[in-house]
Amino acid sequence: MKTPILLKLRMRSLHFILAALLLLGAFAHAAPAQPNIVIMLVDDMGVMDTSLPFLTDDAGKPKRYPLNDYYRTPNMERLAAGGIRFNNFCAMSVCSPTRISIMTGQNAARHRTTNWINPDNNNAGPKGPPDWNWQGLKKGDVTLPRLMQAAGYRTIHVGKGHFGPREFEGANPQTIGFDINVAGGSIGAPGSYYGKQNFGNAVDGKAKKKAGNAVPGLEKYHGRDIFLTEALTLEANAHVADAVKADKPFFLYFATYAVHAPFNSDPRFAAHYKDSGKPANAQAFATLIEGMDKALGDVLDHLDKLGVAENTLFLFLGDNGSDAPLGHEHAVACAAPLRGRKGSHYEGGMRVPFIAAWAKPNADNAFQKRLPIAVGAIQSQQAAVYDIFPTILALTGKSAPANHPVDGARLDTLLTGKRDASREEIFLMHYPHSPHRTDYFTTYRNGDWKVIYHYFPTEVSENSHYQLYNLKADPFEQKNLAASEPKELRRLMQGLIGGLENQHAVYPVDKDSKQPLKPKLP
């Protein structure tokens, strides 16, 4: 028979062991094995669609322009204050090519989805390449979410997909590696932003004219007085909370439908712009911007409330240049002082905002030591959307399969605010399609120089195959140097041609022979 003293000692030992186990569990929860990742991708948001100035003066200091005083994005300002923003961050000039570049780490010239994907019809264009990748991503493709999934992440897709046409695999984000899909499908724009209009779905049994653009999977918000951006934010936050509760690292890809047309005014913010003197559609566009910014703030607040902000890398960007309805697509208007607009060959068509930050900066955090990010800094060295893929993989200790070519390069050094001498300052953007703001063109940036090759010269291209700009001396692309700088033109064209060949690009075709038309050296 055991004595009471012996029983007490054993009970104390048991209590000590239980307490130690609980303490170990607390430490395990406080020190997760992997950082969380959030990519917030805003549709059709250019680098000037914000109150946060990205462009800089000659001394490298942020410089405000009138559009910075028109838009209201306090949460972008908040995120940038805790991280770094890039003012030479490039994307493809339309949406699907950029989205697939983020997923694969490849330039659009290589993955061959070189146009936005029409959900129902192959939209190569009359002289577009017949072998372009209209079908987009497929089930067996190497993608960022699939690699994250294999690393133990809960992969969450909320918002716009646009990775493939309606009847093909890429239409459903779950086929490319997302565990959860909310509202993602083949569509590139919502039928409506209004819950009372069921986001473009049938209302009272009556199909709307744009039913083909109906946002899927948000039935619980139908009929409610709620804006699409708000509904998506609620869903994103709920799924993040579920992942945290399950003690799973998460990869959230939050792709807002805003600020893509239709320019439905968000009533929460309309009063801020009613006296601006700008047209009604431009005012509505501004409300979409401000609603998107509120979503950003709500997600950041939620991460903090859940206690995971320090362990969460937050990447914020647009998918192509601005689509602000403020003027001609080839003028200095929509993205002033930059020239051009979404779909055009000028910088306003392919320069996007990019902010990288830890959701709650703490230099002592183990993950933040692994990927240090400068606070309140501006990076002017050129980078691009396909650089996100290798950066995230390196942070999480993963790598792409050896047979999957990656065009992107890690952003690690640039994120510290320093220049990276090992990086090529090159950006190739290939659009062998029509119709859009500019048809059938390729642009190539190398350092300060940029060349645009037009496969079929028109008035838009000054009736020439070639336009050449020095972006350091002429950042707003006002002086075409193709005629006066023949050596630079030839050098840049050699780089453009070599880049396309290296990435096995497809080309527009001759109207009669259907043979590919490759760029010509001057």
PDB file of C-alpha atoms in Angstrom, residues 13 91 122 148 192 219 228 243 307 346 353 437 493 509 517:
ATOM      1  CA  SER A  13       5.826  15.084 -10.415  1.00  0.00           C
ATOM      2  CA  ALA A  91       4.327  43.984 -64.588  1.00  0.00           C
ATOM      3  CA  ASN A 122      -9.648  32.272 -77.873  1.00  0.00           C
ATOM      4  CA  MET A 148       3.755  25.959 -50.654  1.00  0.00           C
ATOM      5  CA  SER A 192     -21.320  44.051 -60.266  1.00  0.00           C
ATOM      6  CA  GLU A 219     -24.085  33.463 -52.214  1.00  0.00           C
ATOM      7  CA  LEU A 228     -17.656  43.154 -53.107  1.00  0.00           C
ATOM      8  CA  ALA A 243      -5.451  28.507 -40.361  1.00  0.00           C
ATOM      9  CA  GLY A 307      -0.934  37.599 -32.893  1.00  0.00           C
ATOM     10  CA  TYR A 346       4.427  53.183 -72.205  1.00  0.00           C
ATOM     11  CA  PRO A 353       3.069  49.796 -56.969  1.00  0.00           C
ATOM     12  CA  ARG A 437      -4.640  50.162 -76.179  1.00  0.00           C
ATOM     13  CA  MET A 493      16.968  45.486 -80.314  1.00  0.00           C
ATOM     14  CA  VAL A 509       1.758  36.027 -87.883  1.00  0.00           C
ATOM     15  CA  LEU A 517       6.830  37.596 -87.897  1.00  0.00           C
TER      16      LEU A 517
END
